[in-house]
PDB file of C-alpha atoms and ligand atoms in Angstrom:
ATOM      1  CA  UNK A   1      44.901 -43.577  29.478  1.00 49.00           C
ATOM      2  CA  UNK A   2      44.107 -39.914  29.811  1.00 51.00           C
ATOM      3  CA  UNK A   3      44.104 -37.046  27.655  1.00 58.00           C
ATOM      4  CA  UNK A   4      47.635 -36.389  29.014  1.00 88.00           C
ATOM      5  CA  UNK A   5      48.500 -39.081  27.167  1.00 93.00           C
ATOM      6  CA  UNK A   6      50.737 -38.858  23.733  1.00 96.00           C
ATOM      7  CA  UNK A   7      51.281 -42.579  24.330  1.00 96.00           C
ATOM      8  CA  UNK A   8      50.098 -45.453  26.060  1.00 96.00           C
ATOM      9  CA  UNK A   9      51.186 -49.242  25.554  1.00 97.00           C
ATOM     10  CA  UNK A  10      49.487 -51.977  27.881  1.00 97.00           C
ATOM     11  CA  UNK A  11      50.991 -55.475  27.703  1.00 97.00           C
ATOM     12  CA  UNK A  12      52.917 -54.935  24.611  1.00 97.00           C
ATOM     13  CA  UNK A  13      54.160 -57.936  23.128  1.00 98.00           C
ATOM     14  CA  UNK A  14      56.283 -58.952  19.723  1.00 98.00           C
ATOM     15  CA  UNK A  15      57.289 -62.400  18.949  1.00 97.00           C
ATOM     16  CA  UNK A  16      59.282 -62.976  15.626  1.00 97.00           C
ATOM     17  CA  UNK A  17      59.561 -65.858  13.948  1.00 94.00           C
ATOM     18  CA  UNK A  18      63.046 -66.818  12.768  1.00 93.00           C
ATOM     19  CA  UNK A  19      63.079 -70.250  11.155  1.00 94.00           C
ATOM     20  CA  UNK A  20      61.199 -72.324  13.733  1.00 94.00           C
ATOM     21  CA  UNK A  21      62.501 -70.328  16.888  1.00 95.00           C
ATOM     22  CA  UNK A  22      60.736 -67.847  18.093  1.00 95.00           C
ATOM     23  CA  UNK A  23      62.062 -64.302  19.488  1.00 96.00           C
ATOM     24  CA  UNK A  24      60.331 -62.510  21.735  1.00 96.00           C
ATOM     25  CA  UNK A  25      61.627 -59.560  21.332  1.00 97.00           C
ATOM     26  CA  UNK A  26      58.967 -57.386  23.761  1.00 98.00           C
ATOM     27  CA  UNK A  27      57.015 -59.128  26.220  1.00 97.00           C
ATOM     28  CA  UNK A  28      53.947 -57.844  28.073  1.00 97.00           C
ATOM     29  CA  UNK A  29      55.530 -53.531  28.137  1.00 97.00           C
ATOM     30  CA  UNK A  30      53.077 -51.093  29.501  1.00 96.00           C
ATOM     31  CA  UNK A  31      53.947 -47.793  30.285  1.00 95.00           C
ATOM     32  CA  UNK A  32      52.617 -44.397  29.507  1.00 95.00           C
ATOM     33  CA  UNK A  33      54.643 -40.993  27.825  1.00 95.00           C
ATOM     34  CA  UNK A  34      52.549 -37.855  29.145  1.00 95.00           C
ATOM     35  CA  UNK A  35      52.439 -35.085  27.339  1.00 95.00           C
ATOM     36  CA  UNK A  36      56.038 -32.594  27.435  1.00 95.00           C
ATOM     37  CA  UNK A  37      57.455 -36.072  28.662  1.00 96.00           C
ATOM     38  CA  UNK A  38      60.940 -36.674  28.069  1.00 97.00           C
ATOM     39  CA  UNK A  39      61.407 -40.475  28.519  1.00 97.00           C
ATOM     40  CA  UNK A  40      65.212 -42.356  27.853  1.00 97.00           C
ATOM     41  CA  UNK A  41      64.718 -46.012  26.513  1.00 97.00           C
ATOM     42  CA  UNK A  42      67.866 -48.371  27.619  1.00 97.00           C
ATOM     43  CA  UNK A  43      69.053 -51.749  27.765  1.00 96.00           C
ATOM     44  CA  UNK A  44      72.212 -53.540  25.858  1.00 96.00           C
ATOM     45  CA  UNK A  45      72.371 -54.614  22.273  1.00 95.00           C
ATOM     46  CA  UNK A  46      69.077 -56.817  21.474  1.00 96.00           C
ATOM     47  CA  UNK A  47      66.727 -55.403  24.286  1.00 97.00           C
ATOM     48  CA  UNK A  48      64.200 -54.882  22.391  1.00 97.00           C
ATOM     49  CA  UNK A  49      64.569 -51.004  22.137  1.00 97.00           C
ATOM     50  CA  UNK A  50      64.126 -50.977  18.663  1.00 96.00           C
ATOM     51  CA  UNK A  51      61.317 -53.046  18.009  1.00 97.00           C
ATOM     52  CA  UNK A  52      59.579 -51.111  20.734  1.00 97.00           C
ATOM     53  CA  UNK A  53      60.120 -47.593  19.141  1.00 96.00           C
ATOM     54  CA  UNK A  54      58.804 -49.362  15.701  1.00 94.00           C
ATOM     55  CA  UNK A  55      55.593 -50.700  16.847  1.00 96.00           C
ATOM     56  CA  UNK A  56      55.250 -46.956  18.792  1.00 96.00           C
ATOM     57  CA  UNK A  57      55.794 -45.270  15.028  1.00 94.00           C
ATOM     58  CA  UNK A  58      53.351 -47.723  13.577  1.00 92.00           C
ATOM     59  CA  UNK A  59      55.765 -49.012  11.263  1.00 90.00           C
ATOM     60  CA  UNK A  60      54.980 -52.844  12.645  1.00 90.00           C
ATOM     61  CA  UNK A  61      52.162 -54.457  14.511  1.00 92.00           C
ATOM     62  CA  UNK A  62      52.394 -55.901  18.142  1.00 95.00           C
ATOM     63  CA  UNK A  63      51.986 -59.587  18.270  1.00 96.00           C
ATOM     64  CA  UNK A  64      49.802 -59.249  21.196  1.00 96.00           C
ATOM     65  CA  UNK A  65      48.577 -55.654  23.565  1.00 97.00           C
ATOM     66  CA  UNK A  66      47.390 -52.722  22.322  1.00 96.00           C
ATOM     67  CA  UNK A  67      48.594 -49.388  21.791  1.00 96.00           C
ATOM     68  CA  UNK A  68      46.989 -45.764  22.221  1.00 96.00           C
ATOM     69  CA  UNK A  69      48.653 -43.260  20.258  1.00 95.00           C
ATOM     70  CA  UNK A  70      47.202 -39.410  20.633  1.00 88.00           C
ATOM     71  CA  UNK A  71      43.342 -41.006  21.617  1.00 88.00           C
ATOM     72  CA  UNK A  72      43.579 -43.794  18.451  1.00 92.00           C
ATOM     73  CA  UNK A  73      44.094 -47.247  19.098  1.00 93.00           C
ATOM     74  CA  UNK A  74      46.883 -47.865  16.565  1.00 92.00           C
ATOM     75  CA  UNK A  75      45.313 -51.387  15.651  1.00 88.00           C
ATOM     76  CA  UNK A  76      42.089 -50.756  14.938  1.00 90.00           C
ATOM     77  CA  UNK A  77      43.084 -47.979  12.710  1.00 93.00           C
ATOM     78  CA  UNK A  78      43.274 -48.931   8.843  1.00 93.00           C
ATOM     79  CA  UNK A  79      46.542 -48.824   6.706  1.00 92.00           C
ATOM     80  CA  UNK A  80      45.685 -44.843   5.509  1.00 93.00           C
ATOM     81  CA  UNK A  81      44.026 -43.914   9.151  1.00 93.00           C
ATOM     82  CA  UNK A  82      47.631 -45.185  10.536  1.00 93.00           C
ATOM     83  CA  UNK A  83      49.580 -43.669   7.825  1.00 92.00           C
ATOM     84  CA  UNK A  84      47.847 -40.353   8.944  1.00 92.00           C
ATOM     85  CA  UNK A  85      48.228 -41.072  12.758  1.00 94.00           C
ATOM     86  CA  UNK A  86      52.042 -41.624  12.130  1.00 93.00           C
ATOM     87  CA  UNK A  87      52.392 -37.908   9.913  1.00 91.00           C
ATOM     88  CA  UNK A  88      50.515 -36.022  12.676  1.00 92.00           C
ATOM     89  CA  UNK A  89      51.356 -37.892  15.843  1.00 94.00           C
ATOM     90  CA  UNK A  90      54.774 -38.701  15.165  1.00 96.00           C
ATOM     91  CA  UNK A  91      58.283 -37.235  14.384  1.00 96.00           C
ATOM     92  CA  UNK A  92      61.145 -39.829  13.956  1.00 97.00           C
ATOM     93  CA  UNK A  93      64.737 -38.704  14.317  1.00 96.00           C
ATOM     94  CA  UNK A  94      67.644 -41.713  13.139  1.00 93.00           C
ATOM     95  CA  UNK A  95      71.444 -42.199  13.987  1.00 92.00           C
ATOM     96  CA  UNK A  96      72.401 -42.004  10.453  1.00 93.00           C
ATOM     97  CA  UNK A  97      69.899 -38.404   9.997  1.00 93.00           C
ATOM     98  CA  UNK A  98      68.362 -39.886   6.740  1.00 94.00           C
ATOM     99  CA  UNK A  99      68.467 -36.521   4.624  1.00 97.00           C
ATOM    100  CA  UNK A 100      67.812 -36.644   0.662  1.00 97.00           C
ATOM    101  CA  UNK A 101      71.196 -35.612  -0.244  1.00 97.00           C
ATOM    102  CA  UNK A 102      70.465 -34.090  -3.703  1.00 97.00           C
ATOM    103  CA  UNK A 103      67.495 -32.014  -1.860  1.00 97.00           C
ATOM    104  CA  UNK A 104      68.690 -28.436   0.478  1.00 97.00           C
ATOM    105  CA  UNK A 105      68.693 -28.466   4.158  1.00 98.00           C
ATOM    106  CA  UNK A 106      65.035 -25.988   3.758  1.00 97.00           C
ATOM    107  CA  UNK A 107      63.894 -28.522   1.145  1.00 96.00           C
ATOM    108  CA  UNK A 108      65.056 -31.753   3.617  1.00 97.00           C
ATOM    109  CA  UNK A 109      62.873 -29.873   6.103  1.00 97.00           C
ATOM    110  CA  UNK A 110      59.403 -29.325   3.860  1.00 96.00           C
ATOM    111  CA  UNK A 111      59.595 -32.893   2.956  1.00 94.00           C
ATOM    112  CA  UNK A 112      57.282 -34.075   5.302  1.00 92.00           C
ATOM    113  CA  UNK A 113      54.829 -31.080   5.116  1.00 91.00           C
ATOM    114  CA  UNK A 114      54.824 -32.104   1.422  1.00 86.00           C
ATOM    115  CA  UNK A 115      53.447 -35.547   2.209  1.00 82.00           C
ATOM    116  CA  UNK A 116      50.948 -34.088   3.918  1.00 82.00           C
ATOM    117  CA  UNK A 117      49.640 -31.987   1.729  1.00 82.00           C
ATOM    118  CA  UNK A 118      50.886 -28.800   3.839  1.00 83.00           C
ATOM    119  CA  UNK A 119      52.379 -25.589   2.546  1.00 79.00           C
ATOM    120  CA  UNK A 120      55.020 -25.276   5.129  1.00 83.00           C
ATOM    121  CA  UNK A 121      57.098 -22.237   4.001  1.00 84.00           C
ATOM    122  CA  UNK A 122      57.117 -20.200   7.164  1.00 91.00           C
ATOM    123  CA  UNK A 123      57.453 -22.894   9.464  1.00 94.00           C
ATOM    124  CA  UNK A 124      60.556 -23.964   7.473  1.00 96.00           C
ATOM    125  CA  UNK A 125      62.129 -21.042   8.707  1.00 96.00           C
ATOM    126  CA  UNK A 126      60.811 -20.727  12.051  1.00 96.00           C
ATOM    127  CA  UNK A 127      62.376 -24.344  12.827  1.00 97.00           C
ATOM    128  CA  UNK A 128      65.534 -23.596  11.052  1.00 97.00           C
ATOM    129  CA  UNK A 129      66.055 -20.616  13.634  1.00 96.00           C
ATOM    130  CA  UNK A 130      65.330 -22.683  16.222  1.00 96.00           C
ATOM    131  CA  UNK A 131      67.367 -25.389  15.698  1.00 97.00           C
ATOM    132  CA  UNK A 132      69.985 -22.889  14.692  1.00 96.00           C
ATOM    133  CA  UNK A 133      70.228 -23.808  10.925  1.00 97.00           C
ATOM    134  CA  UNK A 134      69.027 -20.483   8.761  1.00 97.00           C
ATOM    135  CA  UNK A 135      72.216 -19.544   7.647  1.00 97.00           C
ATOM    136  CA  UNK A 136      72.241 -23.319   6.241  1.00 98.00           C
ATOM    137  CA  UNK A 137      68.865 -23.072   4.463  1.00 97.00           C
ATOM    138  CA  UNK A 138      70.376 -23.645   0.968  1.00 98.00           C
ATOM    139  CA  UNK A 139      73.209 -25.934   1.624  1.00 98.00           C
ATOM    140  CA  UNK A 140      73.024 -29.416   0.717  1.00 98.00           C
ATOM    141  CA  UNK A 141      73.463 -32.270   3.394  1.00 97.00           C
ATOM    142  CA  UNK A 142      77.010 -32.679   2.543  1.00 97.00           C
ATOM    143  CA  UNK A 143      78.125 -29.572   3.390  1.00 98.00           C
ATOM    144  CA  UNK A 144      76.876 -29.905   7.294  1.00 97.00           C
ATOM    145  CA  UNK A 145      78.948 -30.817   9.980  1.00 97.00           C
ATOM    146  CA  UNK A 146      77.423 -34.725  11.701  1.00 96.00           C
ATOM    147  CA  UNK A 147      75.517 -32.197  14.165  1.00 97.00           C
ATOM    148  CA  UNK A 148      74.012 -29.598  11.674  1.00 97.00           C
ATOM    149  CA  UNK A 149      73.023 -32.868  10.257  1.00 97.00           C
ATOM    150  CA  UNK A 150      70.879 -34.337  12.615  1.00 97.00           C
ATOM    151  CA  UNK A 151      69.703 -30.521  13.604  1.00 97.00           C
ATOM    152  CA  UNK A 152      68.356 -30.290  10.064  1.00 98.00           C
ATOM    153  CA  UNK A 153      66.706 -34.016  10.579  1.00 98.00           C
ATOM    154  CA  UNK A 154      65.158 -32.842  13.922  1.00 98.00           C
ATOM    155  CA  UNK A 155      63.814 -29.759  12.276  1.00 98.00           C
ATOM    156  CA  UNK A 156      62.447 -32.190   9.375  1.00 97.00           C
ATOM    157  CA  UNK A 157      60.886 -34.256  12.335  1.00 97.00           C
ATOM    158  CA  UNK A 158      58.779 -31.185  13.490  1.00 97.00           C
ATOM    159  CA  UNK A 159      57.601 -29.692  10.508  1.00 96.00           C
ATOM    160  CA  UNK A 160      54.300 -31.364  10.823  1.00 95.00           C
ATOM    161  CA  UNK A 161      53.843 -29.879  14.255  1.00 95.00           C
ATOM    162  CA  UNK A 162      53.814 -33.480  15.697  1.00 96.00           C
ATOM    163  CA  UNK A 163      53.236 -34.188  19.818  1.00 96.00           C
ATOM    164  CA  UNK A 164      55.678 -36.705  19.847  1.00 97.00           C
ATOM    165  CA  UNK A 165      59.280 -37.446  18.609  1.00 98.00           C
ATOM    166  CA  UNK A 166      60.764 -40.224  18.694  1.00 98.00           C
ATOM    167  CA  UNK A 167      64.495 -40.849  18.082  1.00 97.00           C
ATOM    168  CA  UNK A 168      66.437 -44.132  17.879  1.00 96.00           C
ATOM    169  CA  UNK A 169      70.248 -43.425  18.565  1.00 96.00           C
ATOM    170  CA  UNK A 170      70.520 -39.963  18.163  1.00 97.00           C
ATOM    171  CA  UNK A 171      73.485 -39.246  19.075  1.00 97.00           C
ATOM    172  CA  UNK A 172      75.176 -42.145  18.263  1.00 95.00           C
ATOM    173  CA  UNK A 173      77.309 -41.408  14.823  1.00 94.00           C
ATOM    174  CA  UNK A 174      78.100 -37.842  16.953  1.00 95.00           C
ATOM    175  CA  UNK A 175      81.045 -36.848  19.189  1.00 96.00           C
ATOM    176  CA  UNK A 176      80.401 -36.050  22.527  1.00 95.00           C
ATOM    177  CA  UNK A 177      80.135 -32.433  22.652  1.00 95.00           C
ATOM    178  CA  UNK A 178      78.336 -32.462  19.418  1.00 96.00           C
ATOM    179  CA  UNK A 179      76.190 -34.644  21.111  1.00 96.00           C
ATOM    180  CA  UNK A 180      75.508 -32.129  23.860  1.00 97.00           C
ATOM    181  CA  UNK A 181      73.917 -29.536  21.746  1.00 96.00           C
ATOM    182  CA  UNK A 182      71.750 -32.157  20.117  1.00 97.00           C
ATOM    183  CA  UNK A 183      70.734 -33.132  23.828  1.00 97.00           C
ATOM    184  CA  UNK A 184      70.345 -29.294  24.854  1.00 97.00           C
ATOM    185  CA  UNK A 185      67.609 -29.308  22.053  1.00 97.00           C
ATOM    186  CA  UNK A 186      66.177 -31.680  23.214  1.00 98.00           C
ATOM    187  CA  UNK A 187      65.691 -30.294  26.299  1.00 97.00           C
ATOM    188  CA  UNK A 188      64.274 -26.778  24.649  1.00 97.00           C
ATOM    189  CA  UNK A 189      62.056 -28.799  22.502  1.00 97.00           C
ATOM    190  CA  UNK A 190      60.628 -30.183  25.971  1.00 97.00           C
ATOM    191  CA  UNK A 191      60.209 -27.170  27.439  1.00 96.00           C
ATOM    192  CA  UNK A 192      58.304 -25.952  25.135  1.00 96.00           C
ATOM    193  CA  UNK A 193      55.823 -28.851  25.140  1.00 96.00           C
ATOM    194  CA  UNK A 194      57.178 -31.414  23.081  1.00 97.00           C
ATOM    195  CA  UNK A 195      56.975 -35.471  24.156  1.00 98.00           C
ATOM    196  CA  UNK A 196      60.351 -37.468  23.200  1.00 98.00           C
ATOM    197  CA  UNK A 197      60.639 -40.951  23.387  1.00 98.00           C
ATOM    198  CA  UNK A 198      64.662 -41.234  22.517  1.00 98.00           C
ATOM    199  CA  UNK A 199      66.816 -44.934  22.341  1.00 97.00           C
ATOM    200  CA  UNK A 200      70.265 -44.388  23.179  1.00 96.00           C
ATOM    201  CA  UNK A 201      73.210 -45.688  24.953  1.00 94.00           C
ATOM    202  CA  UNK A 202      74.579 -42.289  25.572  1.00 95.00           C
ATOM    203  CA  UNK A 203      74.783 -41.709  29.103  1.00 95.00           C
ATOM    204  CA  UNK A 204      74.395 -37.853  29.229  1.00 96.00           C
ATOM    205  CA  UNK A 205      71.340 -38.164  26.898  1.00 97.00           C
ATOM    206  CA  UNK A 206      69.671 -40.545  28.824  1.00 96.00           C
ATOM    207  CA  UNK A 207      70.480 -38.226  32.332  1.00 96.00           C
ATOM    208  CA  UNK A 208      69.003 -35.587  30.541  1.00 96.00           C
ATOM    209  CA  UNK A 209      65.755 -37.113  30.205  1.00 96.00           C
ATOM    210  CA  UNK A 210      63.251 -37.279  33.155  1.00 92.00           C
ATOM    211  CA  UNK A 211      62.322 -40.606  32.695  1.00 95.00           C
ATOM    212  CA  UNK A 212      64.285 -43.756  32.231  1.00 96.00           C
ATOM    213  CA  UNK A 213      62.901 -46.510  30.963  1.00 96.00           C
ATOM    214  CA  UNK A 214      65.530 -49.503  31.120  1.00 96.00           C
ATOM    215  CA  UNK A 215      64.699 -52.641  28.632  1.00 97.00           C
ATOM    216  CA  UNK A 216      66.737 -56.194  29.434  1.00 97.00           C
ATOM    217  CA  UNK A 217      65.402 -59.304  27.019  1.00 97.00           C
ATOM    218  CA  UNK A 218      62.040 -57.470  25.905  1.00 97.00           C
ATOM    219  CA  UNK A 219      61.026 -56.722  29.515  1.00 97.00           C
ATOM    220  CA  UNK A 220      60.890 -53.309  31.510  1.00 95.00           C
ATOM    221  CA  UNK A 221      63.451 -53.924  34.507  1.00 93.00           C
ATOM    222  CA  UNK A 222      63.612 -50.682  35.727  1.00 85.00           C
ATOM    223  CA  UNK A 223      61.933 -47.244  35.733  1.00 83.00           C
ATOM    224  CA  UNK A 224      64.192 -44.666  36.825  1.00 83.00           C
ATOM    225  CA  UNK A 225      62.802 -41.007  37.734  1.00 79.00           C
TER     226      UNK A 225
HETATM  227  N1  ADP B 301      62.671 -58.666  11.929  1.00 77.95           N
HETATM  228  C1  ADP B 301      63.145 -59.472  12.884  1.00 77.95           C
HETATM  229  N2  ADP B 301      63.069 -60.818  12.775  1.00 77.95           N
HETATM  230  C2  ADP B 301      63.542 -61.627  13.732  1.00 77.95           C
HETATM  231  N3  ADP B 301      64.093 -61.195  14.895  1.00 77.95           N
HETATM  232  C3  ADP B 301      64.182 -59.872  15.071  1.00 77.95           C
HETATM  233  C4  ADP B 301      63.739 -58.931  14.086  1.00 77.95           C
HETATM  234  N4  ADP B 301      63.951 -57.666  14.558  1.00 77.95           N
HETATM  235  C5  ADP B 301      64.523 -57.804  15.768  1.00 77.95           C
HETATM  236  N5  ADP B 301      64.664 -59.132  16.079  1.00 77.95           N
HETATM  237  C6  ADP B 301      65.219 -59.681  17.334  1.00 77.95           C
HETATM  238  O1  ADP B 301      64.473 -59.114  18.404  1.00 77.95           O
HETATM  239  C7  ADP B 301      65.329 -58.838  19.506  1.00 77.95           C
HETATM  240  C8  ADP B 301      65.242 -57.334  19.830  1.00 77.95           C
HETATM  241  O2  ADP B 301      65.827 -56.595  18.769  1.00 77.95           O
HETATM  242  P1  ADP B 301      65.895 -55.005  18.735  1.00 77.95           P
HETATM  243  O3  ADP B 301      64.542 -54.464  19.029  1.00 77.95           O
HETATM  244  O4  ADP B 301      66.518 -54.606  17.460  1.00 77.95           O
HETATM  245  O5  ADP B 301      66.860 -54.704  19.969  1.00 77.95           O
HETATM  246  P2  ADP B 301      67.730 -53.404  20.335  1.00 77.95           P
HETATM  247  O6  ADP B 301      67.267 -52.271  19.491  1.00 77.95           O
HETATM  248  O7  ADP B 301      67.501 -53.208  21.793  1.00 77.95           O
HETATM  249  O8  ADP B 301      69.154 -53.775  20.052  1.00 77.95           O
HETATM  250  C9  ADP B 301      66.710 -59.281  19.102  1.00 77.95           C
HETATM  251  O9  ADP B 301      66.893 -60.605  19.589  1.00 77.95           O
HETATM  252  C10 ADP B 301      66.655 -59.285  17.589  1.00 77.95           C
HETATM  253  O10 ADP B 301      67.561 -60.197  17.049  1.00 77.95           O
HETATM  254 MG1   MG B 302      68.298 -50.981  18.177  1.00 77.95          MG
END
């Protein structure tokens, strides 16, 4: 690890129990996202990819390896130390865009800077512009179009200024050119500094990132640059 590093995992490892089998669904992963690192996760249907982006957003706990997340080791960190971590560190972008749909696109976007205990009024706006959503700032979820959807989630991802987002599936409930301009912001937000850690199956998405990190029965089989 060095101070480059938004994330690294050494010998991660996950074993569920189901019944009396057991799955191991990630065995011994290491591999380190750099900061303004855009890295592609791949690998079919039961890889692992999931699991793997979990444990990253501290939302479960490895079975075995550790994790270094923004200097912290995520394990020795208490429940409310990790809770923290994962509202500073982390930004989390889903297939299905996971916006309140009684709440505005503006309000959607706060959210998180709410939790926190953040006023984040100007950076509402400042994220709406750039993901291209002002003139949406009052509409509710329903109104948007599948890609002003997940725009307005990304935006919600970044409110609290996080290093790293991480997005399972992206593009995945989106046509393909829709899915372009969510992968051209992607590539801004990485220009401009931001880590991403994205699953997807989406071959354009996964070309677009610099890194390829390819996931077969909860092992790394290939790193593609
Ligand atoms: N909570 C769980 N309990 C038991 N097995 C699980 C659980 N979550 C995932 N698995 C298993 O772990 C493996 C990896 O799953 P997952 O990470 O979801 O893969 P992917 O996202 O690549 O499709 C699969 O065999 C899956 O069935
Ligand atoms: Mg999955």
């Amino acid at each position: 690890m060095n101070n480059h590093s938004v994330v690294t995992a050494t010998d991660l490892t996950k074993t569920y129990q189901r019944g009396r089998e057991e799955v191991h669904a990630l065995e011994a992963v290491s591999f380190t996202v750099h900061r303004g690192e855009f890295v592609a996760v791949t690998g079919p249907s039961g890889a692992g990819k999931t699991t793997l982006l979990n444990l990253i957003g501290c939302m479960d706990t490895p079975t075995r390896g550790t994790l270094h997340i923004g200097g912290r080791t995520a394990h020795e960190l208490s429940e409310r130390e990790r809770t923290r971590l994962r509202r500073e560190h982390l930004g989390f972008v889903f297939q299905h865009f996971s916006l309140l749909p009684t709440l505005t696109v503006a309000e959607n976007v706060a959210l998180p800077a709410l939790f926190a205990r953040r006023f984040a009024g100007a950076r509402v706006d400042q994220l709406l512009d750039k993901v291209g959503l002002a003139h949406r700032r009052g509409h509710l979820p329903h109104e948007l179009s599948g890609g002003e959807m997940q725009r307005a989630a990304i935006a919600r991802a970044l409110v609290n200024d996080p290093p790293l987002l991480l997005a399972d599936e992206p593009t995945g409930n989106l046509d393909s050119a829709t899915g372009e301009t969510i992968i051209a912001l992607f590539r801004k937000l990485q220009s401009e500094g931001l880590s991403i850690m994205v699953v997807t199956h989406n071959a354009a998405l996964a070309a677009a990132a610099g890194r390829r990190l390819e996931l077969r029965d909860g092992r790394v089989v290939a790193q593609v640059f």
